[in-house]
PDB file of C-alpha atoms in Angstrom:
ATOM      1  CA  MET A   1      20.026 -18.624 -15.495  1.00 50.00           C
ATOM      2  CA  ARG A   2      17.361 -17.376 -13.085  1.00 62.00           C
ATOM      3  CA  PRO A   3      14.358 -16.212 -13.114  1.00 76.00           C
ATOM      4  CA  GLY A   4      13.437 -12.371 -12.782  1.00 87.00           C
ATOM      5  CA  CYS A   5      11.140 -13.166 -10.173  1.00 94.00           C
ATOM      6  CA  ILE A   6       8.458 -15.889  -8.363  1.00 95.00           C
ATOM      7  CA  ALA A   7       5.479 -14.501  -6.295  1.00 96.00           C
ATOM      8  CA  ILE A   8       3.926 -16.739  -3.306  1.00 97.00           C
ATOM      9  CA  ALA A   9      -0.133 -15.577  -3.141  1.00 97.00           C
ATOM     10  CA  GLY A  10      -3.085 -16.940  -1.104  1.00 97.00           C
ATOM     11  CA  PRO A  11      -5.413 -15.382   1.292  1.00 97.00           C
ATOM     12  CA  THR A  12      -5.193 -14.144   4.568  1.00 97.00           C
ATOM     13  CA  ALA A  13      -3.960 -16.383   7.479  1.00 97.00           C
ATOM     14  CA  SER A  14      -2.365 -18.743   4.713  1.00 97.00           C
ATOM     15  CA  GLY A  15       1.341 -19.043   5.395  1.00 96.00           C
ATOM     16  CA  LYS A  16       2.509 -16.269   3.444  1.00 96.00           C
ATOM     17  CA  THR A  17       5.087 -15.106   5.545  1.00 94.00           C
ATOM     18  CA  ALA A  18       6.393 -17.326   6.550  1.00 94.00           C
ATOM     19  CA  ALA A  19       6.735 -19.795   3.669  1.00 96.00           C
ATOM     20  CA  ALA A  20       8.679 -16.264   2.152  1.00 96.00           C
ATOM     21  CA  LEU A  21      11.356 -16.277   4.911  1.00 96.00           C
ATOM     22  CA  ALA A  22      12.079 -20.023   4.437  1.00 96.00           C
ATOM     23  CA  ILE A  23      12.614 -19.026   0.905  1.00 96.00           C
ATOM     24  CA  ALA A  24      14.862 -16.149   1.600  1.00 95.00           C
ATOM     25  CA  GLN A  25      16.460 -18.264   3.747  1.00 93.00           C
ATOM     26  CA  ARG A  26      18.036 -20.689   1.204  1.00 94.00           C
ATOM     27  CA  TRP A  27      18.387 -18.186  -1.397  1.00 95.00           C
ATOM     28  CA  PRO A  28      19.250 -15.060  -2.535  1.00 94.00           C
ATOM     29  CA  MET A  29      16.557 -12.850  -2.574  1.00 95.00           C
ATOM     30  CA  GLU A  30      14.579 -10.010  -1.542  1.00 97.00           C
ATOM     31  CA  ILE A  31      11.415  -9.696  -0.858  1.00 98.00           C
ATOM     32  CA  VAL A  32       8.099  -7.104  -2.800  1.00 98.00           C
ATOM     33  CA  SER A  33       5.498  -7.100  -0.617  1.00 98.00           C
ATOM     34  CA  VAL A  34       2.053  -7.111  -2.358  1.00 98.00           C
ATOM     35  CA  ASP A  35       0.004  -6.080   0.611  1.00 97.00           C
ATOM     36  CA  SER A  36      -2.205  -2.669   0.192  1.00 96.00           C
ATOM     37  CA  ALA A  37      -2.008  -2.837   3.580  1.00 97.00           C
ATOM     38  CA  LEU A  38       0.687  -3.229   3.885  1.00 98.00           C
ATOM     39  CA  ILE A  39       2.172   0.093   2.352  1.00 97.00           C
ATOM     40  CA  TYR A  40       0.776   1.964   5.719  1.00 98.00           C
ATOM     41  CA  ARG A  41       3.155   3.644   8.280  1.00 97.00           C
ATOM     42  CA  GLY A  42       1.642   3.454  11.880  1.00 97.00           C
ATOM     43  CA  MET A  43      -0.494   0.416  10.718  1.00 98.00           C
ATOM     44  CA  ASP A  44       1.886  -2.651  12.300  1.00 98.00           C
ATOM     45  CA  ILE A  45      -0.641  -4.435  14.232  1.00 98.00           C
ATOM     46  CA  GLY A  46      -4.310  -4.847  12.141  1.00 97.00           C
ATOM     47  CA  THR A  47      -1.974  -5.375   9.298  1.00 97.00           C
ATOM     48  CA  ALA A  48       0.097  -8.440  11.094  1.00 95.00           C
ATOM     49  CA  LYS A  49       3.165  -6.671   9.350  1.00 96.00           C
ATOM     50  CA  PRO A  50       5.834  -8.689   9.362  1.00 94.00           C
ATOM     51  CA  SER A  51       8.321  -7.732  12.830  1.00 92.00           C
ATOM     52  CA  GLU A  52      11.243  -5.710  12.641  1.00 91.00           C
ATOM     53  CA  ALA A  53      12.986  -9.451  12.996  1.00 91.00           C
ATOM     54  CA  GLU A  54      11.708 -10.663  10.372  1.00 92.00           C
ATOM     55  CA  ARG A  55      12.308  -7.400   8.298  1.00 92.00           C
ATOM     56  CA  ALA A  56      16.287  -8.185   9.352  1.00 92.00           C
ATOM     57  CA  GLN A  57      16.166 -11.153   7.855  1.00 91.00           C
ATOM     58  CA  VAL A  58      15.642 -10.456   4.580  1.00 95.00           C
ATOM     59  CA  PRO A  59      15.337  -7.041   2.171  1.00 96.00           C
ATOM     60  CA  HIS A  60      11.256  -6.429   2.238  1.00 97.00           C
ATOM     61  CA  HIS A  61      10.196  -3.479  -0.391  1.00 98.00           C
ATOM     62  CA  LEU A  62       7.344  -1.719  -0.516  1.00 98.00           C
ATOM     63  CA  ILE A  63       5.893  -1.711   2.942  1.00 98.00           C
ATOM     64  CA  ASP A  64       5.651   1.580   5.149  1.00 97.00           C
ATOM     65  CA  ILE A  65       5.746   3.916   1.729  1.00 97.00           C
ATOM     66  CA  ARG A  66       3.020   5.552   2.700  1.00 96.00           C
ATOM     67  CA  GLU A  67       1.240   7.980   5.493  1.00 96.00           C
ATOM     68  CA  PRO A  68      -3.122   5.870   5.552  1.00 96.00           C
ATOM     69  CA  LEU A  69      -3.724   9.677   4.384  1.00 94.00           C
ATOM     70  CA  ASN A  70      -2.801   8.841   0.851  1.00 92.00           C
ATOM     71  CA  ALA A  71      -3.759   6.386  -1.529  1.00 86.00           C
ATOM     72  CA  TYR A  72      -1.513   4.319  -3.678  1.00 89.00           C
ATOM     73  CA  SER A  73      -3.187   2.694  -6.587  1.00 88.00           C
ATOM     74  CA  ALA A  74      -2.593  -1.168  -8.242  1.00 90.00           C
ATOM     75  CA  ALA A  75      -0.996   0.865 -11.437  1.00 88.00           C
ATOM     76  CA  GLU A  76       1.653   2.278  -8.845  1.00 93.00           C
ATOM     77  CA  PHE A  77       2.736  -0.480  -7.785  1.00 95.00           C
ATOM     78  CA  ALA A  78       3.020  -2.511 -10.933  1.00 93.00           C
ATOM     79  CA  ASN A  79       5.046   0.878 -11.579  1.00 94.00           C
ATOM     80  CA  ASP A  80       6.951   0.179  -8.368  1.00 96.00           C
ATOM     81  CA  ALA A  81       6.877  -3.862  -8.698  1.00 96.00           C
ATOM     82  CA  ARG A  82       8.466  -3.264 -11.959  1.00 95.00           C
ATOM     83  CA  ARG A  83      10.866  -1.411 -11.214  1.00 96.00           C
ATOM     84  CA  LEU A  84      11.789  -2.890  -8.091  1.00 97.00           C
ATOM     85  CA  ILE A  85      12.419  -6.535 -10.235  1.00 96.00           C
ATOM     86  CA  ASP A  86      15.039  -5.283 -12.531  1.00 95.00           C
ATOM     87  CA  GLU A  87      16.782  -3.497  -9.674  1.00 96.00           C
ATOM     88  CA  ILE A  88      16.784  -7.110  -7.406  1.00 96.00           C
ATOM     89  CA  GLN A  89      18.386  -8.691 -10.444  1.00 94.00           C
ATOM     90  CA  ALA A  90      20.686  -6.172 -10.941  1.00 95.00           C
ATOM     91  CA  ARG A  91      21.949  -7.062  -7.717  1.00 95.00           C
ATOM     92  CA  GLY A  92      22.265 -10.499  -8.882  1.00 94.00           C
ATOM     93  CA  ARG A  93      19.373 -11.730  -6.595  1.00 95.00           C
ATOM     94  CA  THR A  94      15.563 -12.269  -7.115  1.00 95.00           C
ATOM     95  CA  ALA A  95      12.421 -10.720  -6.012  1.00 97.00           C
ATOM     96  CA  LEU A  96       9.633 -12.765  -4.663  1.00 97.00           C
ATOM     97  CA  LEU A  97       6.497 -11.366  -4.370  1.00 97.00           C
ATOM     98  CA  VAL A  98       4.864 -12.305  -1.484  1.00 97.00           C
ATOM     99  CA  GLY A  99       0.987 -10.925  -0.356  1.00 97.00           C
ATOM    100  CA  GLY A 100      -2.941 -11.302  -1.236  1.00 96.00           C
ATOM    101  CA  THR A 101      -3.626  -8.633  -2.983  1.00 95.00           C
ATOM    102  CA  MET A 102      -4.450  -9.781  -5.858  1.00 93.00           C
ATOM    103  CA  LEU A 103      -5.298  -6.680  -8.063  1.00 91.00           C
ATOM    104  CA  TYR A 104      -2.035  -5.437  -7.590  1.00 94.00           C
ATOM    105  CA  PHE A 105      -1.312  -9.165  -9.074  1.00 93.00           C
ATOM    106  CA  LYS A 106      -3.631  -8.883 -11.904  1.00 89.00           C
ATOM    107  CA  ALA A 107      -1.907  -5.397 -12.391  1.00 90.00           C
ATOM    108  CA  LEU A 108       1.660  -6.260 -12.749  1.00 91.00           C
ATOM    109  CA  MET A 109       0.591  -9.500 -14.630  1.00 88.00           C
ATOM    110  CA  GLN A 110      -1.858  -8.544 -17.123  1.00 84.00           C
ATOM    111  CA  GLY A 111      -2.956  -5.133 -17.253  1.00 83.00           C
ATOM    112  CA  LEU A 112      -5.465  -3.040 -16.080  1.00 76.00           C
ATOM    113  CA  ASP A 113      -8.702  -2.484 -17.428  1.00 71.00           C
ATOM    114  CA  ALA A 114      -9.351   1.100 -19.180  1.00 71.00           C
ATOM    115  CA  MET A 115     -11.810   2.312 -16.597  1.00 74.00           C
ATOM    116  CA  PRO A 116     -12.866   6.249 -16.034  1.00 78.00           C
ATOM    117  CA  PRO A 117     -10.704   7.674 -12.924  1.00 77.00           C
ATOM    118  CA  ALA A 118     -12.750   9.162  -9.990  1.00 79.00           C
ATOM    119  CA  ASP A 119     -14.786  11.934  -9.612  1.00 84.00           C
ATOM    120  CA  ALA A 120     -15.212  13.321  -6.516  1.00 84.00           C
ATOM    121  CA  LEU A 121     -18.483  15.009  -6.674  1.00 88.00           C
ATOM    122  CA  VAL A 122     -20.338  11.907  -7.938  1.00 90.00           C
ATOM    123  CA  ARG A 123     -18.057  10.085  -5.493  1.00 89.00           C
ATOM    124  CA  GLU A 124     -19.397  12.261  -2.626  1.00 89.00           C
ATOM    125  CA  ALA A 125     -23.124  12.005  -4.085  1.00 92.00           C
ATOM    126  CA  ILE A 126     -23.332   8.717  -3.646  1.00 93.00           C
ATOM    127  CA  ALA A 127     -21.350   8.338  -0.581  1.00 91.00           C
ATOM    128  CA  ALA A 128     -24.039  11.142   0.803  1.00 92.00           C
ATOM    129  CA  ARG A 129     -27.231   9.187  -0.544  1.00 93.00           C
ATOM    130  CA  ALA A 130     -25.533   6.582   1.426  1.00 93.00           C
ATOM    131  CA  GLN A 131     -25.543   7.652   4.293  1.00 90.00           C
ATOM    132  CA  ALA A 132     -29.618   8.520   3.855  1.00 93.00           C
ATOM    133  CA  GLN A 133     -31.070   5.508   2.508  1.00 93.00           C
ATOM    134  CA  GLY A 134     -27.627   2.640   3.274  1.00 93.00           C
ATOM    135  CA  TRP A 135     -25.863   0.829   1.792  1.00 92.00           C
ATOM    136  CA  PRO A 136     -27.590  -2.719   0.708  1.00 93.00           C
ATOM    137  CA  ALA A 137     -30.344   0.148  -0.744  1.00 94.00           C
ATOM    138  CA  LEU A 138     -27.233   1.411  -2.692  1.00 94.00           C
ATOM    139  CA  HIS A 139     -26.665  -2.586  -3.897  1.00 94.00           C
ATOM    140  CA  ALA A 140     -30.242  -2.697  -4.922  1.00 94.00           C
ATOM    141  CA  GLU A 141     -29.650   0.317  -7.219  1.00 94.00           C
ATOM    142  CA  LEU A 142     -26.700  -1.894  -8.636  1.00 94.00           C
ATOM    143  CA  GLN A 143     -29.013  -5.088  -8.731  1.00 92.00           C
ATOM    144  CA  ARG A 144     -30.663  -2.525 -11.286  1.00 91.00           C
ATOM    145  CA  VAL A 145     -27.665  -1.167 -13.424  1.00 92.00           C
ATOM    146  CA  ASP A 146     -25.122  -3.705 -13.763  1.00 91.00           C
ATOM    147  CA  PRO A 147     -26.489  -7.352 -12.174  1.00 91.00           C
ATOM    148  CA  VAL A 148     -23.125  -8.634 -12.617  1.00 88.00           C
ATOM    149  CA  SER A 149     -21.256  -6.436 -10.620  1.00 88.00           C
ATOM    150  CA  ALA A 150     -23.583  -6.837  -7.961  1.00 90.00           C
ATOM    151  CA  ALA A 151     -23.968 -10.194  -7.897  1.00 86.00           C
ATOM    152  CA  ARG A 152     -20.112 -10.323  -6.705  1.00 81.00           C
ATOM    153  CA  LEU A 153     -20.545  -7.638  -4.132  1.00 85.00           C
ATOM    154  CA  PHE A 154     -21.871  -8.062  -0.511  1.00 81.00           C
ATOM    155  CA  PRO A 155     -24.999  -6.059   0.056  1.00 87.00           C
ATOM    156  CA  ASN A 156     -22.721  -3.472   2.649  1.00 83.00           C
ATOM    157  CA  ASP A 157     -19.428  -3.526   0.424  1.00 84.00           C
ATOM    158  CA  ALA A 158     -19.177  -0.315   0.786  1.00 87.00           C
ATOM    159  CA  GLN A 159     -15.890   0.863  -0.852  1.00 84.00           C
ATOM    160  CA  ARG A 160     -16.502  -1.538  -4.441  1.00 86.00           C
ATOM    161  CA  ILE A 161     -20.759  -0.837  -4.805  1.00 92.00           C
ATOM    162  CA  GLN A 162     -19.399   3.082  -4.139  1.00 92.00           C
ATOM    163  CA  ARG A 163     -16.870   2.469  -7.424  1.00 90.00           C
ATOM    164  CA  ALA A 164     -19.293   0.472  -9.051  1.00 92.00           C
ATOM    165  CA  LEU A 165     -21.895   3.320  -9.355  1.00 94.00           C
ATOM    166  CA  GLU A 166     -19.173   5.916  -9.974  1.00 92.00           C
ATOM    167  CA  VAL A 167     -18.032   4.601 -12.855  1.00 90.00           C
ATOM    168  CA  PHE A 168     -22.404   3.591 -14.167  1.00 90.00           C
ATOM    169  CA  ALA A 169     -22.710   6.766 -13.458  1.00 90.00           C
ATOM    170  CA  VAL A 170     -19.567   8.399 -15.016  1.00 88.00           C
ATOM    171  CA  ALA A 171     -19.038   6.370 -18.405  1.00 85.00           C
ATOM    172  CA  GLY A 172     -22.984   5.768 -18.461  1.00 87.00           C
ATOM    173  CA  ARG A 173     -22.143   1.768 -18.930  1.00 86.00           C
ATOM    174  CA  PRO A 174     -21.791  -0.439 -16.002  1.00 88.00           C
ATOM    175  CA  LEU A 175     -18.576  -1.327 -14.706  1.00 85.00           C
ATOM    176  CA  SER A 176     -18.836  -5.357 -15.506  1.00 79.00           C
ATOM    177  CA  SER A 177     -18.809  -3.978 -18.703  1.00 79.00           C
ATOM    178  CA  PHE A 178     -15.276  -2.823 -18.808  1.00 76.00           C
ATOM    179  CA  HIS A 179     -13.735  -6.170 -17.450  1.00 65.00           C
ATOM    180  CA  GLY A 180     -11.493  -8.174 -19.878  1.00 57.00           C
ATOM    181  CA  ALA A 181     -10.522  -5.157 -21.654  1.00 52.00           C
ATOM    182  CA  ALA A 182      -7.315  -4.764 -20.017  1.00 53.00           C
ATOM    183  CA  ALA A 183      -4.602  -2.966 -21.604  1.00 55.00           C
ATOM    184  CA  PRO A 184      -2.099  -5.600 -23.008  1.00 53.00           C
ATOM    185  CA  THR A 185       1.502  -6.082 -20.933  1.00 64.00           C
ATOM    186  CA  SER A 186       3.756  -8.491 -20.678  1.00 73.00           C
ATOM    187  CA  SER A 187       4.243 -10.160 -17.260  1.00 80.00           C
ATOM    188  CA  PRO A 188       7.410 -10.539 -15.094  1.00 84.00           C
ATOM    189  CA  LEU A 189       6.341 -14.139 -14.044  1.00 79.00           C
ATOM    190  CA  ALA A 190       7.523 -16.949 -16.351  1.00 76.00           C
ATOM    191  CA  PRO A 191       4.641 -19.565 -16.818  1.00 65.00           C
ATOM    192  CA  ASN A 192       3.991 -21.559 -13.387  1.00 71.00           C
ATOM    193  CA  ALA A 193       6.203 -19.317 -11.403  1.00 90.00           C
ATOM    194  CA  GLN A 194       2.940 -18.087  -9.167  1.00 93.00           C
ATOM    195  CA  LEU A 195       2.264 -20.197  -6.087  1.00 96.00           C
ATOM    196  CA  SER A 196      -0.930 -20.470  -4.204  1.00 96.00           C
ATOM    197  CA  LEU A 197      -1.590 -21.101  -0.833  1.00 97.00           C
ATOM    198  CA  GLU A 198      -4.504 -22.794  -0.511  1.00 97.00           C
ATOM    199  CA  PRO A 199      -6.244 -25.312   2.217  1.00 97.00           C
ATOM    200  CA  THR A 200      -8.905 -27.506   1.067  1.00 96.00           C
ATOM    201  CA  ASP A 201      -9.732 -27.318   4.680  1.00 96.00           C
ATOM    202  CA  ARG A 202     -11.938 -23.632   4.707  1.00 95.00           C
ATOM    203  CA  ALA A 203     -12.123 -24.966   8.458  1.00 97.00           C
ATOM    204  CA  TRP A 204      -8.451 -25.081   9.114  1.00 98.00           C
ATOM    205  CA  LEU A 205      -8.715 -21.071   7.445  1.00 98.00           C
ATOM    206  CA  HIS A 206     -11.080 -20.164   9.385  1.00 98.00           C
ATOM    207  CA  GLN A 207      -9.354 -21.076  12.963  1.00 98.00           C
ATOM    208  CA  ARG A 208      -6.428 -19.195  12.010  1.00 98.00           C
ATOM    209  CA  ILE A 209      -8.142 -16.150  11.159  1.00 98.00           C
ATOM    210  CA  ALA A 210      -9.799 -16.474  14.902  1.00 98.00           C
ATOM    211  CA  GLU A 211      -6.283 -16.774  16.321  1.00 98.00           C
ATOM    212  CA  ARG A 212      -4.698 -14.443  14.407  1.00 97.00           C
ATOM    213  CA  PHE A 213      -7.592 -11.226  15.099  1.00 98.00           C
ATOM    214  CA  ASP A 214      -7.206 -13.040  18.584  1.00 98.00           C
ATOM    215  CA  ALA A 215      -4.036 -12.281  18.564  1.00 98.00           C
ATOM    216  CA  MET A 216      -4.338  -8.714  17.087  1.00 98.00           C
ATOM    217  CA  LEU A 217      -6.551  -7.723  19.929  1.00 97.00           C
ATOM    218  CA  ALA A 218      -4.566  -8.881  22.351  1.00 97.00           C
ATOM    219  CA  GLN A 219      -0.854  -7.144  21.501  1.00 97.00           C
ATOM    220  CA  GLY A 220      -3.144  -3.691  21.581  1.00 97.00           C
ATOM    221  CA  PHE A 221      -5.170  -3.568  17.885  1.00 98.00           C
ATOM    222  CA  VAL A 222      -7.861  -0.891  19.657  1.00 97.00           C
ATOM    223  CA  ASP A 223      -4.926   1.389  20.400  1.00 96.00           C
ATOM    224  CA  GLU A 224      -3.649   1.214  17.290  1.00 98.00           C
ATOM    225  CA  VAL A 225      -6.556   2.409  15.614  1.00 97.00           C
ATOM    226  CA  ARG A 226      -7.137   4.839  19.022  1.00 96.00           C
ATOM    227  CA  GLY A 227      -3.798   6.613  17.846  1.00 97.00           C
ATOM    228  CA  LEU A 228      -4.488   6.909  14.434  1.00 97.00           C
ATOM    229  CA  ARG A 229      -7.949   9.187  15.041  1.00 96.00           C
ATOM    230  CA  ALA A 230      -6.482  11.186  17.166  1.00 95.00           C
ATOM    231  CA  ARG A 231      -4.280  12.224  14.627  1.00 94.00           C
ATOM    232  CA  GLY A 232      -7.334  14.319  13.106  1.00 94.00           C
ATOM    233  CA  ASP A 233      -6.534  14.127   9.492  1.00 94.00           C
ATOM    234  CA  LEU A 234      -7.817  10.729   9.110  1.00 94.00           C
ATOM    235  CA  HIS A 235     -11.528   9.543   8.195  1.00 90.00           C
ATOM    236  CA  ALA A 236     -13.046   6.525   8.567  1.00 90.00           C
ATOM    237  CA  ASP A 237     -13.518   6.368   4.472  1.00 82.00           C
ATOM    238  CA  LEU A 238      -9.907   6.530   3.227  1.00 89.00           C
ATOM    239  CA  PRO A 239      -8.930   3.181   1.394  1.00 89.00           C
ATOM    240  CA  ALA A 240      -6.196   3.053   4.751  1.00 94.00           C
ATOM    241  CA  MET A 241      -9.017   2.897   7.252  1.00 94.00           C
ATOM    242  CA  ARG A 242     -11.294   0.566   4.925  1.00 91.00           C
ATOM    243  CA  CYS A 243      -9.344  -2.378   5.455  1.00 95.00           C
ATOM    244  CA  VAL A 244     -10.332  -5.268   7.211  1.00 96.00           C
ATOM    245  CA  GLY A 245     -10.356  -4.990  10.906  1.00 97.00           C
ATOM    246  CA  TYR A 246      -9.573  -1.490  11.076  1.00 97.00           C
ATOM    247  CA  ARG A 247     -13.485  -0.821   9.447  1.00 95.00           C
ATOM    248  CA  GLN A 248     -14.540  -2.821  12.098  1.00 97.00           C
ATOM    249  CA  VAL A 249     -12.107  -1.163  15.403  1.00 97.00           C
ATOM    250  CA  TRP A 250     -12.961   2.273  14.040  1.00 96.00           C
ATOM    251  CA  GLU A 251     -16.749   1.913  13.843  1.00 94.00           C
ATOM    252  CA  LEU A 252     -16.855   0.661  18.164  1.00 95.00           C
ATOM    253  CA  LEU A 253     -14.487   4.051  18.929  1.00 95.00           C
ATOM    254  CA  ASP A 254     -17.261   5.707  17.012  1.00 93.00           C
ATOM    255  CA  GLU A 255     -19.570   4.153  19.452  1.00 90.00           C
ATOM    256  CA  THR A 256     -17.646   4.782  23.026  1.00 87.00           C
ATOM    257  CA  GLN A 257     -14.204   6.522  23.713  1.00 75.00           C
ATOM    258  CA  ASP A 258     -13.888   4.814  27.321  1.00 80.00           C
ATOM    259  CA  ALA A 259     -12.721   1.604  27.401  1.00 86.00           C
ATOM    260  CA  PRO A 260     -14.578  -1.057  25.128  1.00 91.00           C
ATOM    261  CA  THR A 261     -17.112  -3.167  27.513  1.00 93.00           C
ATOM    262  CA  PRO A 262     -16.594  -6.882  27.135  1.00 94.00           C
ATOM    263  CA  SER A 263     -19.622  -7.445  25.175  1.00 95.00           C
ATOM    264  CA  GLN A 264     -18.531  -4.644  22.960  1.00 96.00           C
ATOM    265  CA  LEU A 265     -14.942  -6.619  22.292  1.00 96.00           C
ATOM    266  CA  ALA A 266     -16.763  -9.873  21.814  1.00 97.00           C
ATOM    267  CA  THR A 267     -19.095  -7.947  19.305  1.00 97.00           C
ATOM    268  CA  LEU A 268     -15.980  -6.446  17.396  1.00 97.00           C
ATOM    269  CA  ARG A 269     -14.269  -9.835  17.403  1.00 97.00           C
ATOM    270  CA  ASP A 270     -17.280 -11.482  15.711  1.00 98.00           C
ATOM    271  CA  ARG A 271     -16.979  -8.926  13.454  1.00 97.00           C
ATOM    272  CA  GLY A 272     -13.858  -8.288  12.488  1.00 97.00           C
ATOM    273  CA  ILE A 273     -13.383 -12.705  11.942  1.00 98.00           C
ATOM    274  CA  PHE A 274     -16.269 -12.245   9.546  1.00 97.00           C
ATOM    275  CA  ALA A 275     -15.094  -9.234   7.744  1.00 96.00           C
ATOM    276  CA  THR A 276     -11.697 -11.417   7.743  1.00 97.00           C
ATOM    277  CA  ARG A 277     -13.278 -14.949   6.095  1.00 97.00           C
ATOM    278  CA  GLN A 278     -14.995 -12.585   3.999  1.00 95.00           C
ATOM    279  CA  LEU A 279     -11.859 -11.256   2.326  1.00 95.00           C
ATOM    280  CA  ALA A 280     -10.051 -14.753   2.462  1.00 96.00           C
ATOM    281  CA  LYS A 281     -13.229 -16.200   0.218  1.00 95.00           C
ATOM    282  CA  ARG A 282     -13.172 -13.364  -2.141  1.00 93.00           C
ATOM    283  CA  GLN A 283      -8.885 -13.947  -2.725  1.00 95.00           C
ATOM    284  CA  LEU A 284      -9.901 -18.015  -3.512  1.00 95.00           C
ATOM    285  CA  THR A 285     -11.971 -16.898  -6.208  1.00 93.00           C
ATOM    286  CA  TRP A 286      -9.467 -14.557  -7.392  1.00 91.00           C
ATOM    287  CA  LEU A 287      -6.793 -17.400  -7.639  1.00 93.00           C
ATOM    288  CA  ARG A 288      -8.979 -19.890  -8.842  1.00 89.00           C
ATOM    289  CA  SER A 289      -8.943 -17.404 -11.687  1.00 85.00           C
ATOM    290  CA  MET A 290      -5.409 -17.793 -12.498  1.00 81.00           C
ATOM    291  CA  PRO A 291      -4.702 -21.337 -14.280  1.00 71.00           C
ATOM    292  CA  ALA A 292      -1.014 -20.901 -14.493  1.00 80.00           C
ATOM    293  CA  ARG A 293      -0.584 -20.939 -10.831  1.00 90.00           C
ATOM    294  CA  ALA A 294       1.054 -23.783  -8.576  1.00 93.00           C
ATOM    295  CA  VAL A 295      -1.090 -25.009  -5.828  1.00 96.00           C
ATOM    296  CA  VAL A 296       0.396 -25.702  -2.288  1.00 97.00           C
ATOM    297  CA  ALA A 297      -2.299 -26.595   0.346  1.00 98.00           C
ATOM    298  CA  ALA A 298      -2.006 -24.667   2.737  1.00 98.00           C
ATOM    299  CA  ASP A 299      -3.022 -27.414   5.387  1.00 97.00           C
ATOM    300  CA  ALA A 300      -1.102 -29.974   4.320  1.00 98.00           C
ATOM    301  CA  PRO A 301       1.623 -31.113   7.026  1.00 97.00           C
ATOM    302  CA  ASP A 302       4.422 -31.321   4.563  1.00 97.00           C
ATOM    303  CA  ALA A 303       3.024 -27.473   2.934  1.00 97.00           C
ATOM    304  CA  LEU A 304       6.381 -26.123   3.713  1.00 97.00           C
ATOM    305  CA  ASP A 305       8.407 -28.909   2.197  1.00 97.00           C
ATOM    306  CA  GLN A 306       6.338 -28.113  -0.535  1.00 97.00           C
ATOM    307  CA  VAL A 307       6.982 -24.674  -1.357  1.00 97.00           C
ATOM    308  CA  LEU A 308      10.615 -25.083  -0.697  1.00 96.00           C
ATOM    309  CA  ARG A 309      11.157 -27.799  -3.283  1.00 96.00           C
ATOM    310  CA  TRP A 310       8.943 -25.512  -5.707  1.00 95.00           C
ATOM    311  CA  ALA A 311      11.359 -22.908  -5.123  1.00 95.00           C
ATOM    312  CA  GLY A 312      14.275 -24.951  -5.070  1.00 94.00           C
ATOM    313  CA  ASN A 313      12.844 -26.160  -8.730  1.00 92.00           C
ATOM    314  CA  GLN A 314      12.508 -22.301 -10.258  1.00 91.00           C
ATOM    315  CA  LEU A 315      15.622 -21.190  -8.794  1.00 88.00           C
ATOM    316  CA  GLU A 316      18.578 -23.964  -8.900  1.00 78.00           C
ATOM    317  CA  VAL A 317      20.212 -23.850 -12.117  1.00 45.00           C
ATOM    318  CA  GLY A 318      19.942 -26.941 -14.206  1.00 36.00           C
ATOM    319  CA  GLN A 319      16.276 -27.676 -12.504  1.00 41.00           C
ATOM    320  CA  GLY A 320      13.384 -25.496 -13.956  1.00 36.00           C
ATOM    321  CA  VAL A 321       9.458 -26.043 -14.230  1.00 33.00           C
ATOM    322  CA  SER A 322       9.729 -29.394 -15.069  1.00 30.00           C
ATOM    323  CA  ALA A 323      11.195 -30.843 -12.017  1.00 30.00           C
ATOM    324  CA  TRP A 324       8.062 -29.204 -10.572  1.00 29.00           C
ATOM    325  CA  ALA A 325       5.935 -31.066 -13.048  1.00 28.00           C
ATOM    326  CA  SER A 326       7.603 -34.250 -12.484  1.00 23.00           C
TER     327      SER A 326
END
């Protein structure tokens, strides 16, 4: 029996999309995106969204399902992914989960920590203090009340600092104290049915990140964000506009409504690449906490062959996990 689903994870720019399409060309698959940015309509260039041609090769799910104005939680993803896995299996196919949003993987495979819900008033008060004092000052405050959470966050990581301080204000206990208290859940992934593309040479990944950001700029990334701003209903604090790259372009357009100067574009490039590197670093940290994953060196010359061999061991009748281990 083929599994109901398999998964490919990895940091940004590690080659997940190409690997997924190669698998889907050999076996009856449908791709379920595990990416918190691909859900948004109108955000195509800066998310490196699969092209229309790529999406025509194999059915894709959980792409373009929300307007940038609307949020989408990890719990919603887990519910949608489980439903899709069942529907895809009923069609005689296997769901291929592909992406780099590790919180989504955690929600699906382990359940979510039982943290308090968001409090809009508390969040607004924290944002107002950040406006007056700066996020590094609030990060210093977080170090006093929740040093465990503060240690894993950068001083300008506004979204996560805000959430950690919000949880402390609402619950009276640190965000870190909720970790490890996830609601029990059964994972739809069988043991070793998740593969991770992880480069052995960080410089290789950094080069790919830089090349991809350059390609985004050449494709009109700044104009894409300018168009989103022109809608009039979006603002910089929305989760969609906090996505890596979009935040940096938004900040640039706060400074100038005219065509950016070469100097401004160079600064944008540096900030965008740096932010993407930091994202990749966080993704790799998450991945190392998933001991059941199979790992392929993304920068290996035969990486794609290794991925296809792993997929074949998972999917072909009579193969199974033991064949990969051998």
